[in-house]
């Protein structure tokens, strides 16, 4: 179950992971993209942190919406609208009454798929969200599930995003958005563990 | 990385500020954004607005083409990163005169998604918005199942044609039809001698040896289709023109517009030599461009290289649009 | 050396050919020369001709400024080498309309001597010729006993002012007085991040370490006055503006024109950031430029760096001349 | 005494020396100039050779004038007008009737001085022409005189030409125009020897 409070903690931990791995994420984005994924995400998560600073007493919907708006207006690139849409869809779902994690994540993933038009196997963040959602629905999300999902993007041929320009030469590289999504779910696991 | 900048994080706001203050007669900046709108507001009255934009690093694109007869506004994202929807939305609102706004988007997932979100926002305000997604780079194979081709230097011809038509009073629907009609006839392909360094990244997007070049590189250092040893300009022309010929089926009974575009660090000296070889090669096919431009217009920061755009002017009006006078910093 | 050229020996003729064929509406080439004359002959009728030129490698200078309202002709020498008198003479003859011809010469021994010889030749044909020797580069100390200061980017302001006046019917004597009046008020100074490579030489004019810059470098890689570690743009502005202030004694009651000029490989991104810092620094002195231009106008092939020109507009008419409309490739 | 024939041979040998030392001359021009002196002179001497090709039966004045015009119209830069003027002045002097070497060289040097406004000690080609002319007038021009003259430019501070921008930093470098003028007089010595 997500609450305003653990969602704030979740994003806080996610922000720390992004900050720590900023250079690594941009490095991953260099051979198969344009080398900015770490910088994009770091800019966005800094904005999220600032925007959440006075939201301690806000409700879950407001928290989701705040996160979504910060991401949408600060990240840019492909990952901004995608992560932003994910949180916007969670805001909508929570407004409709749910605090249930599987339901929220399902809404988020549907939003990502609709926004970007990609599907599982296209070597994008969706290849992490899809197995993670399945595991959450089955009640057995573990770090191994996340790691395997991230790792699964390596042999894939990119079909969406900048990496798709490389065609078969994208094989052998992790997808940067999949790696950052991995951090998102690792942070979620940590929050759930507490 | 040796660059004339301050903190890499501040490059975009500082550069937008420098540009707008240097050229107040052309541009004004919307508060709290990196969106730049035509200063000559009167020239927009009663006309459809044309808004373009994208990541920074392609200067003078896009802001250099804002002005009477061309763009109404340009939105600058972070370096090589699409601008965000709120900023694009702000630009749309600022230029709308009740006749609707037309968006020129380059085909990158980021740009497409951010512009789409801005469009959704504007439509909630009852502003009519239509758009074209430019995908002129033939280095990448087109496919329904991928992102498709990239939008590169040929986008400038799209800006020019639409800007001229809008200035002459074309409606939003007419601009939409014009954009769709023009789109397949603009093709571009590039050759790179070195890659760009994004300030916040601090190192080049790729490395080429001292005697190596790469064909088909994109404007964000996206990889191309072949690397080889540097060749004489003549041979580079043969390679690029060959690809464009395959795609456009050049025909001496047609009229063509040509853009020889420096990628940022390539001196005009090289661009003019390349143009000399290009004009010779075209002449051999019986073609003399009806319109030509040579210069660093759609750059990739300090990338060295040249892109070649050919625009098949299947409608004679398009040449008039290209020749239509504009008041911009960079056209 | 990695360049888009063919045989280094052919760079100048090939580039002149490419330029002239790309822009026939602006330029035509005099047979058997590298002299380029305005295509719009009608615009020269009854007016004093303005001829400039110099070594190649400074594109878009000089040919990019040939056109109605600016130069009548430009003569291109070998790379970084003054053109020869016969070619300058051919240009003078081609543009003379019986009102005389005014020559804009940059202060290099070679240019001065070759233009002088051309002047002698023209005078034998009874063509009135006067000239100005531009020496705006304050990096070099002026002295009666030496060659004196170099002519660099400030030359473009000279072209613009004289071109506007000539187009408005100024006589040869009036142009001469105007040129002499304007001359001391145009000052320039540069900072380089890397040197140019002359194609026939094949290696850069000097070497700077990966983190080194040099102040006061000339447009042919002439050495400057100090080397040091690269600094933030703000500090570069402080250094260059400080020198210009010493020389021009900037005063908030005056009006100034400013040219931020990229040396060839410097992206507009950096030029705009530099402009931002410059405008801040000028604002601190209470100065807001009355005219400003930012771009790669007087280049040194692929040298990286920026030059800063300040023109003290002590006569209000000079601002009108700067704003006077022109029809050129590059202004 | 100069004749049309030995002047042609003289320039031929001069051209060979320039061609052989083209890179060296440009290298000398790099630290204190713009690195083109070798290329400039080579371009000019190639033109001289071509222009003299059909001048076997020409008179001395025509030969001088042909050389002058080729240099003036092909070299450019500072050295073009200077060498060009030198030969143009020799053409004028020969037209006035003289074939006498000291008289001809004196006219040439006067032309160089007038054209460029430099004097002995300014670290230019004049620092070779001046002592060479004196030696020719005294009838004792040797290779050592030429070499010493060329070498004498090394410690000088340049006052004219591009090297003058360097001020004191021009000290320690040979003047490229002095070196090329050295080749001119070495070639002359070889012709005189035959
Ligand atoms: N259409 C899409 N659907 C889902 N994810 C996408 C799509 N396009 C890109 N991505 C994700 O975005 C990531 C790249 O983000 P980023 O580098 O920040 O943006 P950009 O590609 O605009 O530079 C990719 O690694 C991929 O995971
Ligand atoms: N005013 C002058 N008087 C005499 N010789 C000069 C003068 N200026 C330059 N020179 C000579 O010309 C040489 C440089 O020639 P060159 O490199 O071909 O021309 P540029 O300096 O125009 O590149 C110098 O080494 C010097 O000997
Ligand atoms: Mg990226
Ligand atoms: Mg990006
Ligand atoms: Mg020179
Ligand atoms: Mg030289």
mmCIF file of N, CA, C and O in Angstrom, chain A residues 90-137:
data_model
loop_
_atom_site.group_PDB
_atom_site.id
_atom_site.type_symbol
_atom_site.label_atom_id
_atom_site.label_comp_id
_atom_site.label_asym_id
_atom_site.label_seq_id
_atom_site.Cartn_x
_atom_site.Cartn_y
_atom_site.Cartn_z
ATOM 1 N N UNK A 90 -0.728 7.530 -11.893
ATOM 2 C CA UNK A 90 -0.900 7.073 -10.514
ATOM 3 C C UNK A 90 -1.708 8.115 -9.722
ATOM 4 O O UNK A 90 -2.519 7.764 -8.868
ATOM 5 N N UNK A 91 -1.489 9.399 -10.055
ATOM 6 C CA UNK A 91 -2.282 10.446 -9.401
ATOM 7 C C UNK A 91 -3.759 10.254 -9.724
ATOM 8 O O UNK A 91 -4.628 10.292 -8.837
ATOM 9 N N UNK A 92 -4.038 10.001 -10.999
ATOM 10 C CA UNK A 92 -5.436 9.797 -11.423
ATOM 11 C C UNK A 92 -6.045 8.589 -10.719
ATOM 12 O O UNK A 92 -7.160 8.650 -10.196
ATOM 13 N N UNK A 93 -5.298 7.476 -10.701
ATOM 14 C CA UNK A 93 -5.817 6.250 -10.092
ATOM 15 C C UNK A 93 -6.051 6.461 -8.592
ATOM 16 O O UNK A 93 -7.053 6.001 -8.030
ATOM 17 N N UNK A 94 -5.133 7.171 -7.939
ATOM 18 C CA UNK A 94 -5.292 7.378 -6.501
ATOM 19 C C UNK A 94 -6.465 8.311 -6.212
ATOM 20 O O UNK A 94 -7.157 8.167 -5.219
ATOM 21 N N UNK A 95 -6.682 9.234 -7.124
ATOM 22 C CA UNK A 95 -7.819 10.139 -6.971
ATOM 23 C C UNK A 95 -9.121 9.346 -7.044
ATOM 24 O O UNK A 95 -10.092 9.631 -6.349
ATOM 25 N N UNK A 96 -9.101 8.319 -7.875
ATOM 26 C CA UNK A 96 -10.259 7.433 -8.002
ATOM 27 C C UNK A 96 -10.377 6.531 -6.782
ATOM 28 O O UNK A 96 -11.280 5.689 -6.710
ATOM 29 N N UNK A 97 -9.456 6.614 -5.845
ATOM 30 C CA UNK A 97 -9.659 5.941 -4.566
ATOM 31 C C UNK A 97 -8.645 4.867 -4.197
ATOM 32 O O UNK A 97 -8.538 4.472 -3.041
ATOM 33 N N UNK A 98 -7.851 4.420 -5.159
ATOM 34 C CA UNK A 98 -6.990 3.284 -4.836
ATOM 35 C C UNK A 98 -5.657 3.704 -4.219
ATOM 36 O O UNK A 98 -5.100 4.739 -4.577
ATOM 37 N N UNK A 99 -5.139 2.901 -3.315
ATOM 38 C CA UNK A 99 -3.797 3.069 -2.765
ATOM 39 C C UNK A 99 -3.036 1.761 -2.956
ATOM 40 O O UNK A 99 -1.918 1.598 -2.496
ATOM 41 N N UNK A 100 -3.669 0.879 -3.678
ATOM 42 C CA UNK A 100 -3.153 -0.469 -3.908
ATOM 43 C C UNK A 100 -1.991 -0.457 -4.916
ATOM 44 O O UNK A 100 -2.146 -0.026 -6.063
ATOM 45 N N UNK A 101 -0.813 -0.923 -4.491
ATOM 46 C CA UNK A 101 0.389 -0.836 -5.321
ATOM 47 C C UNK A 101 0.230 -1.468 -6.706
ATOM 48 O O UNK A 101 0.530 -0.814 -7.713
ATOM 49 N N UNK A 102 -0.245 -2.719 -6.803
ATOM 50 C CA UNK A 102 -0.379 -3.321 -8.142
ATOM 51 C C UNK A 102 -1.282 -2.494 -9.056
ATOM 52 O O UNK A 102 -0.966 -2.288 -10.224
ATOM 53 N N UNK A 103 -2.379 -1.999 -8.526
ATOM 54 C CA UNK A 103 -3.308 -1.212 -9.348
ATOM 55 C C UNK A 103 -2.639 0.087 -9.815
ATOM 56 O O UNK A 103 -2.749 0.479 -10.986
ATOM 57 N N UNK A 104 -1.933 0.728 -8.881
ATOM 58 C CA UNK A 104 -1.257 1.998 -9.227
ATOM 59 C C UNK A 104 -0.194 1.773 -10.299
ATOM 60 O O UNK A 104 -0.116 2.497 -11.294
ATOM 61 N N UNK A 105 0.637 0.745 -10.100
ATOM 62 C CA UNK A 105 1.716 0.493 -11.069
ATOM 63 C C UNK A 105 1.162 0.074 -12.426
ATOM 64 O O UNK A 105 1.723 0.429 -13.470
ATOM 65 N N UNK A 106 0.062 -0.644 -12.414
ATOM 66 C CA UNK A 106 -0.559 -1.048 -13.682
ATOM 67 C C UNK A 106 -1.014 0.192 -14.449
ATOM 68 O O UNK A 106 -0.834 0.289 -15.668
ATOM 69 N N UNK A 107 -1.596 1.142 -13.719
ATOM 70 C CA UNK A 107 -2.035 2.387 -14.366
ATOM 71 C C UNK A 107 -0.832 3.138 -14.931
ATOM 72 O O UNK A 107 -0.869 3.663 -16.053
ATOM 73 N N UNK A 108 0.244 3.143 -14.146
ATOM 74 C CA UNK A 108 1.446 3.848 -14.581
ATOM 75 C C UNK A 108 2.002 3.221 -15.860
ATOM 76 O O UNK A 108 2.301 3.915 -16.838
ATOM 77 N N UNK A 109 2.123 1.906 -15.870
ATOM 78 C CA UNK A 109 2.693 1.224 -17.043
ATOM 79 C C UNK A 109 1.816 1.446 -18.274
ATOM 80 O O UNK A 109 2.315 1.702 -19.372
ATOM 81 N N UNK A 110 0.500 1.385 -18.069
ATOM 82 C CA UNK A 110 -0.410 1.626 -19.202
ATOM 83 C C UNK A 110 -0.160 3.025 -19.762
ATOM 84 O O UNK A 110 -0.158 3.241 -20.983
ATOM 85 N N UNK A 111 0.077 3.978 -18.877
ATOM 86 C CA UNK A 111 0.352 5.354 -19.314
ATOM 87 C C UNK A 111 1.641 5.433 -20.118
ATOM 88 O O UNK A 111 1.695 6.088 -21.168
ATOM 89 N N UNK A 112 2.671 4.757 -19.642
ATOM 90 C CA UNK A 112 3.958 4.756 -20.362
ATOM 91 C C UNK A 112 3.785 4.149 -21.755
ATOM 92 O O UNK A 112 4.289 4.683 -22.751
ATOM 93 N N UNK A 113 3.048 3.039 -21.793
ATOM 94 C CA UNK A 113 2.865 2.374 -23.084
ATOM 95 C C UNK A 113 2.096 3.259 -24.058
ATOM 96 O O UNK A 113 2.425 3.329 -25.240
ATOM 97 N N UNK A 114 1.096 3.938 -23.532
ATOM 98 C CA UNK A 114 0.282 4.790 -24.399
ATOM 99 C C UNK A 114 1.111 5.988 -24.880
ATOM 100 O O UNK A 114 1.105 6.323 -26.072
ATOM 101 N N UNK A 115 1.841 6.596 -23.967
ATOM 102 C CA UNK A 115 2.619 7.788 -24.323
ATOM 103 C C UNK A 115 3.692 7.484 -25.359
ATOM 104 O O UNK A 115 3.872 8.210 -26.329
ATOM 105 N N UNK A 116 4.397 6.368 -25.156
ATOM 106 C CA UNK A 116 5.569 6.114 -26.015
ATOM 107 C C UNK A 116 5.328 5.126 -27.138
ATOM 108 O O UNK A 116 6.151 5.001 -28.037
ATOM 109 N N UNK A 117 4.221 4.414 -27.077
ATOM 110 C CA UNK A 117 3.920 3.472 -28.153
ATOM 111 C C UNK A 117 4.851 2.273 -28.220
ATOM 112 O O UNK A 117 4.884 1.557 -29.228
ATOM 113 N N UNK A 118 5.622 2.048 -27.167
ATOM 114 C CA UNK A 118 6.518 0.885 -27.183
ATOM 115 C C UNK A 118 5.870 -0.277 -26.462
ATOM 116 O O UNK A 118 4.908 -0.112 -25.709
ATOM 117 N N UNK A 119 6.393 -1.471 -26.697
ATOM 118 C CA UNK A 119 5.898 -2.633 -25.968
ATOM 119 C C UNK A 119 7.067 -3.460 -25.447
ATOM 120 O O UNK A 119 8.225 -3.182 -25.777
ATOM 121 N N UNK A 120 6.729 -4.442 -24.621
ATOM 122 C CA UNK A 120 7.774 -5.283 -24.044
ATOM 123 C C UNK A 120 8.616 -5.874 -25.173
ATOM 124 O O UNK A 120 8.075 -6.266 -26.214
ATOM 125 N N UNK A 121 9.934 -5.898 -24.983
ATOM 126 C CA UNK A 121 10.821 -6.435 -26.007
ATOM 127 C C UNK A 121 11.429 -5.364 -26.890
ATOM 128 O O UNK A 121 12.311 -5.641 -27.698
ATOM 129 N N UNK A 122 10.999 -4.123 -26.739
ATOM 130 C CA UNK A 122 11.532 -3.034 -27.573
ATOM 131 C C UNK A 122 12.799 -2.426 -26.968
ATOM 132 O O UNK A 122 13.325 -1.444 -27.501
ATOM 133 N N UNK A 123 13.289 -2.986 -25.880
ATOM 134 C CA UNK A 123 14.507 -2.498 -25.212
ATOM 135 C C UNK A 123 14.297 -1.083 -24.655
ATOM 136 O O UNK A 123 15.023 -0.136 -24.998
ATOM 137 N N UNK A 124 13.282 -0.967 -23.807
ATOM 138 C CA UNK A 124 13.055 0.312 -23.131
ATOM 139 C C UNK A 124 12.762 0.024 -21.666
ATOM 140 O O UNK A 124 12.775 -1.131 -21.224
ATOM 141 N N UNK A 125 12.446 1.083 -20.950
ATOM 142 C CA UNK A 125 12.086 0.945 -19.538
ATOM 143 C C UNK A 125 10.915 -0.016 -19.336
ATOM 144 O O UNK A 125 10.772 -0.622 -18.276
ATOM 145 N N UNK A 126 10.094 -0.159 -20.390
ATOM 146 C CA UNK A 126 8.945 -1.071 -20.300
ATOM 147 C C UNK A 126 9.387 -2.500 -19.989
ATOM 148 O O UNK A 126 8.666 -3.254 -19.325
ATOM 149 N N UNK A 127 10.555 -2.856 -20.424
ATOM 150 C CA UNK A 127 11.064 -4.201 -20.165
ATOM 151 C C UNK A 127 11.439 -4.403 -18.698
ATOM 152 O O UNK A 127 11.697 -5.532 -18.281
ATOM 153 N N UNK A 128 11.471 -3.348 -17.934
ATOM 154 C CA UNK A 128 11.621 -3.482 -16.486
ATOM 155 C C UNK A 128 10.242 -3.385 -15.811
ATOM 156 O O UNK A 128 9.891 -4.194 -14.959
ATOM 157 N N UNK A 129 9.466 -2.427 -16.246
ATOM 158 C CA UNK A 129 8.142 -2.220 -15.633
ATOM 159 C C UNK A 129 7.258 -3.463 -15.777
ATOM 160 O O UNK A 129 6.529 -3.819 -14.851
ATOM 161 N N UNK A 130 7.309 -4.132 -16.924
ATOM 162 C CA UNK A 130 6.403 -5.257 -17.179
ATOM 163 C C UNK A 130 6.647 -6.434 -16.211
ATOM 164 O O UNK A 130 5.729 -6.828 -15.487
ATOM 165 N N UNK A 131 7.866 -6.961 -16.140
ATOM 166 C CA UNK A 131 8.083 -8.059 -15.181
ATOM 167 C C UNK A 131 7.939 -7.613 -13.725
ATOM 168 O O UNK A 131 7.486 -8.400 -12.883
ATOM 169 N N UNK A 132 8.301 -6.370 -13.431
ATOM 170 C CA UNK A 132 8.167 -5.885 -12.061
ATOM 171 C C UNK A 132 6.684 -5.836 -11.674
ATOM 172 O O UNK A 132 6.303 -6.278 -10.587
ATOM 173 N N UNK A 133 5.861 -5.315 -12.579
ATOM 174 C CA UNK A 133 4.432 -5.260 -12.289
ATOM 175 C C UNK A 133 3.882 -6.665 -12.061
ATOM 176 O O UNK A 133 3.132 -6.915 -11.102
ATOM 177 N N UNK A 134 4.279 -7.603 -12.905
ATOM 178 C CA UNK A 134 3.818 -8.998 -12.764
ATOM 179 C C UNK A 134 4.211 -9.537 -11.396
ATOM 180 O O UNK A 134 3.413 -10.188 -10.701
ATOM 181 N N UNK A 135 5.446 -9.266 -10.977
ATOM 182 C CA UNK A 135 5.921 -9.755 -9.685
ATOM 183 C C UNK A 135 5.161 -9.085 -8.543
ATOM 184 O O UNK A 135 4.778 -9.744 -7.561
ATOM 185 N N UNK A 136 4.918 -7.783 -8.676
ATOM 186 C CA UNK A 136 4.165 -7.073 -7.639
ATOM 187 C C UNK A 136 2.755 -7.657 -7.543
ATOM 188 O O UNK A 136 2.235 -7.897 -6.447
ATOM 189 N N UNK A 137 2.169 -7.920 -8.699
ATOM 190 C CA UNK A 137 0.810 -8.501 -8.709
ATOM 191 C C UNK A 137 0.814 -9.883 -8.066
ATOM 192 O O UNK A 137 -0.104 -10.255 -7.335
#
